[in-house]
Amino acid sequence: MRIPHPGTFAGGLALPEDKSATRHSPVRPLGPLAQLRVPLELCGPDRAEPTVAPGDRVEAGQVIARAGELPVRSPATGIVRALGRGLLVGGAGGLVETPTVDLAEPMGPEGPVVVAKPCVWQDLEPEALLERIAAGGLVRFGRPVEPLHVWLARARRRRVDTLILNGMENQPALTASHRLLVEHGPAVLEGLGILGQLLGTRRRLLAVDRRHIDDYRHLDAAARAHRVQPLAVLDKYPAGHDILLTRLLTRREVPPGHEPLDVGAACVSPEACLALHRWLTAGESTLGRVVTLGGPSVHWPGNYLVPFGAQAGDVLASVGAREGERLCHGSPMAGLVVGPAVLVGPMTSALLALAEPAVEPPTACIRCAWCTDHCPVRLDVANLNDLFEMGQLDRAGRYGVQACLGCGVCSFVCPARLPLTHRMAQMRRALNAPTVPAAALPADARALDEVTR
Amino acid sequence: MTQVTSAARAAAQALPRAGWPPAPLLRAPETSGTIFRVTTLAALAPLGAGLLFFGYRAAILALLSVVGCVGIEGLYFRITRAPALADRRHAVLTGVLLALTLPPHAAWYVPLVGAAFAILIGKAIFGGVGHFLWQPALVGRLAIAGLFALPVLNPAQPSDWPLLAPPRIFTGDVTDCRPTTLYQGWDQTPLPAGGEGFLLPRPVQTLRGLTHGDWPVYGSVLEVFGDLPPIRDLLLGATPGGLGETSALIILLAGLYLVYRHYVPAVLVMAMVTAAAFTVAIAPIQLLGPTGTVRLEWLPITLEPLEHGFAYVSYHLCSGELLLAAFFLAPEMTSRPVTPRGQLVFGLGCGVLAMLLRLYGPFPLSGYLAVLVMNTFTPVLERLTRPRVLGRPPLWQRMLGGPRYLRR
């Protein structure tokens, strides 16, 4: 693999990697689950209308609902028990509510579910290709969560000149994307080639963690075939975030509140490329995703193919996690602590069962400046925390809090144990949604005072 | 109705149990307590050197200072229940730092009064750790300088300070020192009859003779070196001065350890020491001309062969409170800026001001005063030097009408 040096950025952390438990375990299907609660609105509120009723029998791959124009397919064969509502981790990093179709006694499909005829993507015009992708109900596995064809249409309007396949996965304990690249690398790269042809981009980059380049050497031939340039990017902690990767590989900075598309770079995940490739070349639909299941108490940690709609608690119980443990959705740094009823969706890169923490109460900020020093987007986190405690939201906006990536570095280094990342996210959300009353903000600060008293 | 309740139950199960902290679930091992503890331990190193050269009184003064700080803070907490004052470790650190700045021949009640000012005026009225504007130990030291005249040990030269002689280290009493005319460096000078050590002008006081009119005017920089102890004594700490101010080598080692732990920003210390060096290398000194007139000479580093010029600068850097201020007092976390560029400007300001006050100011505690003055500007510096957020155009681009790289 050729290694041009893509440079570095200010801030960030050298984190312990913590991937040895699952890095070499191949992707396996998950064992049988007692029930599935298939979420119908994977991409936010979309007026989903179920086309099945309670008591119906559905087959794997059968269309059970339409969300907007997007068909929702059943990930398993079973009987519809009820139409309910469930919670899913959305693209903004919080929980979103979605209608569900609850399946009793689901039977997972034995192999890939072919629901359409394969096509030769090289022969299709871009418009026809886009229509074909829209018919597949593909979603983008990444932020923001949206239908792949919607994202692609936006990317075409922005005249994207750099296409980045983000195979970094430099979050601790996450190995799902790594396994996809190792096991299905050529297919993933062909998916990238399809996107490159569709967007008309010559510059196609595969960014991987420089610690693991030995695992990706077998991708060389496929990379040459699809004119993809592999790059070994530094392993400092949030370097795998789309916005920082764009900065590293294109020298373009994404303005706060915008996405890489706005500066002419498109970042895609291996999951999306693989799903696209399978849909176009084999007509297979995507009914689940690869999830890293791990944690100290999990008996059989590994990378599992989990159907959409499985409940987090059930999934972890089926690999031997103890009851009542803390569930972490996503990575331990930037993930979300959730309850056992959260559903597996496109954002579920990992489910980790962690022991209950030794709670250290937060103390007053001593202004050590480590948060400001380590912030990868150079936010003055120490002063933003002051503004949070004083409830001065508009000044926080002027300080640029919308640029926060939510990477968790500031909370990680904070010696006063303040929930800084959480506070920055609260301010960012409050600024993006002006309906949230600013007076509701410092509740967290008041709770802090009660703890330290 | 049942659907609503089942939805509510599902939502409740999807949320984490109350009391669990939000992500990230990984945390670095260092806490505020670790920072205070390690800084206190590092500050004990210069205090140990002080114990060697100023005897057991150093230990008594330090103990009184620490006990005073902890006691007064505890009392204040009992009365007001201010939550930020609940941590005793910062009070200990303040006490040790205050002790480092004390004169070794101060009376026993002086550190107690200093501790009261440090805790009450320096810290408590601002709201405790994380909120104060001025370094509390320096507030205490400034109050001491304003309230008490030092005990006059040598009526002929009231500005002389004590130093124990080599046979009396660690056990001698610094209030029982005598003036000597035979001073040839610390270990070459015989013990004055009946005394425990010598009474000498502080090196920084001798150096001030080059710029203060009320001192015998020197003919050249080389002449001053005759009145100064050898530089080896300054490095070891065998010169008169504050309890923890004298030993340049120990301060350097302990301070570099703090820099290595990232408790002290390297940029601040380097800026302060470098700015101080450049200031003394440039700032004019008074010399006696051949015709008996006093003339003002700029760039003292170039007046004589360059090695003498560098020796002059090194004497200035190693003497007085400059190094202690640079490594232990100016980088106090709460009262220095948090932004890297702010720390640079803060350090430069401290260094230049410390040296200008030492050379031309009437007040003897120039380094401490400089740090306190720059502390006052910390909020302004933070606001002016906030880093440019990733993705925001630099100021000059914003003034020219905004960024051009967004694709519409």
PDB file of C-alpha atoms in Angstrom, chain A residues 29-200:
ATOM      1  CA  PRO A  29     -25.171 -14.563  11.884  1.00  0.00           C
ATOM      2  CA  LEU A  30     -26.806 -14.015  15.251  1.00  0.00           C
ATOM      3  CA  GLY A  31     -28.732 -16.891  16.821  1.00  0.00           C
ATOM      4  CA  PRO A  32     -32.551 -16.950  16.964  1.00  0.00           C
ATOM      5  CA  LEU A  33     -34.284 -14.120  18.763  1.00  0.00           C
ATOM      6  CA  ALA A  34     -37.627 -14.242  20.575  1.00  0.00           C
ATOM      7  CA  GLN A  35     -39.033 -11.237  18.703  1.00  0.00           C
ATOM      8  CA  LEU A  36     -38.191  -8.512  16.236  1.00  0.00           C
ATOM      9  CA  ARG A  37     -39.637  -5.012  16.292  1.00  0.00           C
ATOM     10  CA  VAL A  38     -38.824  -3.832  12.793  1.00  0.00           C
ATOM     11  CA  PRO A  39     -38.436  -0.036  12.728  1.00  0.00           C
ATOM     12  CA  LEU A  40     -40.232   1.540   9.786  1.00  0.00           C
ATOM     13  CA  GLU A  41     -38.682   5.016   9.801  1.00  0.00           C
ATOM     14  CA  LEU A  42     -34.932   4.468   9.666  1.00  0.00           C
ATOM     15  CA  CYS A  43     -34.309   7.962   8.315  1.00  0.00           C
ATOM     16  CA  GLY A  44     -36.342  10.147  10.648  1.00  0.00           C
ATOM     17  CA  PRO A  45     -40.069  10.998  10.593  1.00  0.00           C
ATOM     18  CA  ASP A  46     -41.335   9.956   7.175  1.00  0.00           C
ATOM     19  CA  ARG A  47     -45.068   9.047   7.466  1.00  0.00           C
ATOM     20  CA  ALA A  48     -44.446   5.310   7.375  1.00  0.00           C
ATOM     21  CA  GLU A  49     -47.486   3.260   6.396  1.00  0.00           C
ATOM     22  CA  PRO A  50     -47.450  -0.456   7.215  1.00  0.00           C
ATOM     23  CA  THR A  51     -48.817  -2.685   4.445  1.00  0.00           C
ATOM     24  CA  VAL A  52     -49.354  -5.618   6.780  1.00  0.00           C
ATOM     25  CA  ALA A  53     -51.787  -6.135   9.649  1.00  0.00           C
ATOM     26  CA  PRO A  54     -51.460  -8.064  12.937  1.00  0.00           C
ATOM     27  CA  GLY A  55     -51.841 -11.795  12.321  1.00  0.00           C
ATOM     28  CA  ASP A  56     -50.346 -11.708   8.823  1.00  0.00           C
ATOM     29  CA  ARG A  57     -47.477 -14.017   7.968  1.00  0.00           C
ATOM     30  CA  VAL A  58     -44.531 -12.281   6.291  1.00  0.00           C
ATOM     31  CA  GLU A  59     -41.549 -13.694   4.452  1.00  0.00           C
ATOM     32  CA  ALA A  60     -37.985 -12.455   4.726  1.00  0.00           C
ATOM     33  CA  GLY A  61     -37.530  -9.688   2.158  1.00  0.00           C
ATOM     34  CA  GLN A  62     -41.240  -8.992   1.834  1.00  0.00           C
ATOM     35  CA  VAL A  63     -42.217  -5.304   1.760  1.00  0.00           C
ATOM     36  CA  ILE A  64     -44.048  -4.646   5.040  1.00  0.00           C
ATOM     37  CA  ALA A  65     -44.272  -0.858   4.898  1.00  0.00           C
ATOM     38  CA  ARG A  66     -43.510   2.220   2.857  1.00  0.00           C
ATOM     39  CA  ALA A  67     -41.769   5.162   4.480  1.00  0.00           C
ATOM     40  CA  GLY A  68     -42.195   7.960   1.991  1.00  0.00           C
ATOM     41  CA  GLU A  69     -41.021   6.272  -1.205  1.00  0.00           C
ATOM     42  CA  LEU A  70     -38.660   3.949   0.630  1.00  0.00           C
ATOM     43  CA  PRO A  71     -39.775   0.298   0.842  1.00  0.00           C
ATOM     44  CA  VAL A  72     -39.191  -1.366   4.215  1.00  0.00           C
ATOM     45  CA  ARG A  73     -38.547  -5.092   3.999  1.00  0.00           C
ATOM     46  CA  SER A  74     -39.009  -7.684   6.675  1.00  0.00           C
ATOM     47  CA  PRO A  75     -35.662  -9.018   7.885  1.00  0.00           C
ATOM     48  CA  ALA A  76     -37.123 -12.412   8.835  1.00  0.00           C
ATOM     49  CA  THR A  77     -39.968 -14.808   8.277  1.00  0.00           C
ATOM     50  CA  GLY A  78     -42.613 -14.708  11.001  1.00  0.00           C
ATOM     51  CA  ILE A  79     -46.051 -13.632  12.114  1.00  0.00           C
ATOM     52  CA  VAL A  80     -46.952  -9.987  12.696  1.00  0.00           C
ATOM     53  CA  ARG A  81     -47.934  -9.705  16.337  1.00  0.00           C
ATOM     54  CA  ALA A  82     -48.702  -6.008  16.587  1.00  0.00           C
ATOM     55  CA  LEU A  83     -47.972  -2.567  15.248  1.00  0.00           C
ATOM     56  CA  GLY A  84     -46.144  -0.607  17.924  1.00  0.00           C
ATOM     57  CA  ARG A  85     -43.644   2.110  18.485  1.00  0.00           C
ATOM     58  CA  GLY A  86     -39.991   1.815  19.430  1.00  0.00           C
ATOM     59  CA  LEU A  87     -36.875   3.886  19.975  1.00  0.00           C
ATOM     60  CA  LEU A  88     -33.897   3.992  17.698  1.00  0.00           C
ATOM     61  CA  VAL A  89     -30.602   5.891  17.808  1.00  0.00           C
ATOM     62  CA  GLY A  90     -30.890   8.535  15.121  1.00  0.00           C
ATOM     63  CA  GLY A  91     -28.323  10.367  13.072  1.00  0.00           C
ATOM     64  CA  ALA A  92     -28.140  13.325  15.445  1.00  0.00           C
ATOM     65  CA  GLY A  93     -26.892  11.039  18.200  1.00  0.00           C
ATOM     66  CA  GLY A  94     -30.073  10.973  20.276  1.00  0.00           C
ATOM     67  CA  LEU A  95     -32.992   8.565  20.516  1.00  0.00           C
ATOM     68  CA  VAL A  96     -35.789   8.975  17.971  1.00  0.00           C
ATOM     69  CA  GLU A  97     -39.196   7.335  18.048  1.00  0.00           C
ATOM     70  CA  THR A  98     -40.374   5.205  15.144  1.00  0.00           C
ATOM     71  CA  PRO A  99     -43.399   3.044  14.364  1.00  0.00           C
ATOM     72  CA  THR A 100     -42.571  -0.659  14.338  1.00  0.00           C
ATOM     73  CA  VAL A 101     -43.954  -3.913  13.016  1.00  0.00           C
ATOM     74  CA  ASP A 102     -43.524  -6.495  15.765  1.00  0.00           C
ATOM     75  CA  LEU A 103     -42.759 -10.016  14.542  1.00  0.00           C
ATOM     76  CA  ALA A 104     -43.244 -13.039  16.776  1.00  0.00           C
ATOM     77  CA  GLU A 105     -40.989 -16.095  16.374  1.00  0.00           C
ATOM     78  CA  PRO A 106     -38.874 -14.622  13.588  1.00  0.00           C
ATOM     79  CA  MET A 107     -36.851 -17.041  11.483  1.00  0.00           C
ATOM     80  CA  GLY A 108     -33.791 -15.465   9.912  1.00  0.00           C
ATOM     81  CA  PRO A 109     -33.136 -16.216   6.242  1.00  0.00           C
ATOM     82  CA  GLU A 110     -30.622 -18.977   5.485  1.00  0.00           C
ATOM     83  CA  GLY A 111     -28.710 -16.971   2.925  1.00  0.00           C
ATOM     84  CA  PRO A 112     -28.896 -13.683   1.086  1.00  0.00           C
ATOM     85  CA  VAL A 113     -32.406 -12.577   0.195  1.00  0.00           C
ATOM     86  CA  VAL A 114     -32.657 -11.814  -3.522  1.00  0.00           C
ATOM     87  CA  VAL A 115     -35.604  -9.551  -4.234  1.00  0.00           C
ATOM     88  CA  ALA A 116     -34.687  -8.090  -7.633  1.00  0.00           C
ATOM     89  CA  LYS A 117     -32.869  -8.954 -10.816  1.00  0.00           C
ATOM     90  CA  PRO A 118     -29.182  -8.078 -10.887  1.00  0.00           C
ATOM     91  CA  CYS A 119     -28.056  -5.440 -13.339  1.00  0.00           C
ATOM     92  CA  VAL A 120     -24.813  -4.410 -15.023  1.00  0.00           C
ATOM     93  CA  TRP A 121     -24.186  -1.064 -13.407  1.00  0.00           C
ATOM     94  CA  GLN A 122     -21.532  -0.069 -15.970  1.00  0.00           C
ATOM     95  CA  ASP A 123     -24.190   0.010 -18.688  1.00  0.00           C
ATOM     96  CA  LEU A 124     -26.697   2.222 -16.864  1.00  0.00           C
ATOM     97  CA  GLU A 125     -26.996   5.979 -17.245  1.00  0.00           C
ATOM     98  CA  PRO A 126     -26.612   7.906 -13.959  1.00  0.00           C
ATOM     99  CA  GLU A 127     -30.348   8.745 -13.796  1.00  0.00           C
ATOM    100  CA  ALA A 128     -31.351   5.130 -14.324  1.00  0.00           C
ATOM    101  CA  LEU A 129     -28.789   4.053 -11.737  1.00  0.00           C
ATOM    102  CA  LEU A 130     -30.211   6.526  -9.219  1.00  0.00           C
ATOM    103  CA  GLU A 131     -33.741   5.226  -9.824  1.00  0.00           C
ATOM    104  CA  ARG A 132     -32.535   1.707  -9.343  1.00  0.00           C
ATOM    105  CA  ILE A 133     -30.828   2.651  -6.054  1.00  0.00           C
ATOM    106  CA  ALA A 134     -33.971   4.431  -4.861  1.00  0.00           C
ATOM    107  CA  ALA A 135     -35.999   1.275  -5.527  1.00  0.00           C
ATOM    108  CA  GLY A 136     -33.698  -0.717  -3.240  1.00  0.00           C
ATOM    109  CA  GLY A 137     -34.563   1.114  -0.041  1.00  0.00           C
ATOM    110  CA  LEU A 138     -30.888   1.564   0.739  1.00  0.00           C
ATOM    111  CA  VAL A 139     -29.934   3.856   3.591  1.00  0.00           C
ATOM    112  CA  ARG A 140     -26.700   5.610   4.291  1.00  0.00           C
ATOM    113  CA  PHE A 141     -24.884   4.071   7.249  1.00  0.00           C
ATOM    114  CA  GLY A 142     -23.523   7.261   8.711  1.00  0.00           C
ATOM    115  CA  ARG A 143     -24.422  10.719   9.770  1.00  0.00           C
ATOM    116  CA  PRO A 144     -26.904  11.983   8.735  1.00  0.00           C
ATOM    117  CA  VAL A 145     -28.987   8.821   8.338  1.00  0.00           C
ATOM    118  CA  GLU A 146     -30.952   9.229   5.128  1.00  0.00           C
ATOM    119  CA  PRO A 147     -31.878   7.246   2.027  1.00  0.00           C
ATOM    120  CA  LEU A 148     -28.791   6.676  -0.085  1.00  0.00           C
ATOM    121  CA  HIS A 149     -30.386   8.082  -3.238  1.00  0.00           C
ATOM    122  CA  VAL A 150     -31.302  11.335  -1.464  1.00  0.00           C
ATOM    123  CA  TRP A 151     -27.731  11.748  -0.325  1.00  0.00           C
ATOM    124  CA  LEU A 152     -26.459  10.894  -3.795  1.00  0.00           C
ATOM    125  CA  ALA A 153     -28.727  13.449  -5.442  1.00  0.00           C
ATOM    126  CA  ARG A 154     -27.405  16.095  -3.050  1.00  0.00           C
ATOM    127  CA  ALA A 155     -23.831  15.025  -3.722  1.00  0.00           C
ATOM    128  CA  ARG A 156     -24.392  15.350  -7.480  1.00  0.00           C
ATOM    129  CA  ARG A 157     -25.683  18.894  -7.039  1.00  0.00           C
ATOM    130  CA  ARG A 158     -22.577  19.804  -4.999  1.00  0.00           C
ATOM    131  CA  ARG A 159     -20.155  18.686  -7.780  1.00  0.00           C
ATOM    132  CA  VAL A 160     -18.172  16.419  -5.456  1.00  0.00           C
ATOM    133  CA  ASP A 161     -14.560  16.014  -6.562  1.00  0.00           C
ATOM    134  CA  THR A 162     -13.251  13.712  -3.820  1.00  0.00           C
ATOM    135  CA  LEU A 163     -14.856  10.497  -2.709  1.00  0.00           C
ATOM    136  CA  ILE A 164     -13.559   9.129   0.586  1.00  0.00           C
ATOM    137  CA  LEU A 165     -14.266   5.607   1.799  1.00  0.00           C
ATOM    138  CA  ASN A 166     -13.963   5.962   5.552  1.00  0.00           C
ATOM    139  CA  GLY A 167     -12.504   2.657   6.711  1.00  0.00           C
ATOM    140  CA  MET A 168     -10.732   4.221   9.678  1.00  0.00           C
ATOM    141  CA  GLU A 169     -12.955   3.026  12.483  1.00  0.00           C
ATOM    142  CA  ASN A 170     -10.590   4.507  15.033  1.00  0.00           C
ATOM    143  CA  GLN A 171     -13.057   4.245  17.869  1.00  0.00           C
ATOM    144  CA  PRO A 172     -12.017   1.852  20.629  1.00  0.00           C
ATOM    145  CA  ALA A 173     -13.652  -1.603  20.634  1.00  0.00           C
ATOM    146  CA  LEU A 174     -15.307  -1.233  17.189  1.00  0.00           C
ATOM    147  CA  THR A 175     -14.419  -3.799  14.518  1.00  0.00           C
ATOM    148  CA  ALA A 176     -17.520  -4.116  12.300  1.00  0.00           C
ATOM    149  CA  SER A 177     -16.229  -1.992   9.399  1.00  0.00           C
ATOM    150  CA  HIS A 178     -12.812  -3.582   9.724  1.00  0.00           C
ATOM    151  CA  ARG A 179     -14.302  -7.041   9.248  1.00  0.00           C
ATOM    152  CA  LEU A 180     -16.294  -5.871   6.227  1.00  0.00           C
ATOM    153  CA  LEU A 181     -13.130  -4.559   4.588  1.00  0.00           C
ATOM    154  CA  VAL A 182     -11.212  -7.745   5.407  1.00  0.00           C
ATOM    155  CA  GLU A 183     -13.924 -10.186   4.295  1.00  0.00           C
ATOM    156  CA  HIS A 184     -15.675  -8.303   1.496  1.00  0.00           C
ATOM    157  CA  GLY A 185     -13.008  -5.773   0.520  1.00  0.00           C
ATOM    158  CA  PRO A 186     -13.236  -6.135  -3.285  1.00  0.00           C
ATOM    159  CA  ALA A 187     -17.047  -5.829  -3.169  1.00  0.00           C
ATOM    160  CA  VAL A 188     -16.795  -2.737  -0.967  1.00  0.00           C
ATOM    161  CA  LEU A 189     -14.317  -1.168  -3.378  1.00  0.00           C
ATOM    162  CA  GLU A 190     -16.546  -1.968  -6.322  1.00  0.00           C
ATOM    163  CA  GLY A 191     -19.363  -0.204  -4.455  1.00  0.00           C
ATOM    164  CA  LEU A 192     -17.043   2.780  -4.142  1.00  0.00           C
ATOM    165  CA  GLY A 193     -16.349   2.541  -7.863  1.00  0.00           C
ATOM    166  CA  ILE A 194     -20.114   2.653  -8.557  1.00  0.00           C
ATOM    167  CA  LEU A 195     -20.445   5.780  -6.429  1.00  0.00           C
ATOM    168  CA  GLY A 196     -17.427   7.294  -8.167  1.00  0.00           C
ATOM    169  CA  GLN A 197     -18.952   6.721 -11.604  1.00  0.00           C
ATOM    170  CA  LEU A 198     -22.302   8.082 -10.467  1.00  0.00           C
ATOM    171  CA  LEU A 199     -20.789  11.252  -9.025  1.00  0.00           C
ATOM    172  CA  GLY A 200     -18.193  11.610 -11.741  1.00  0.00           C
TER     173      GLY A 200
END
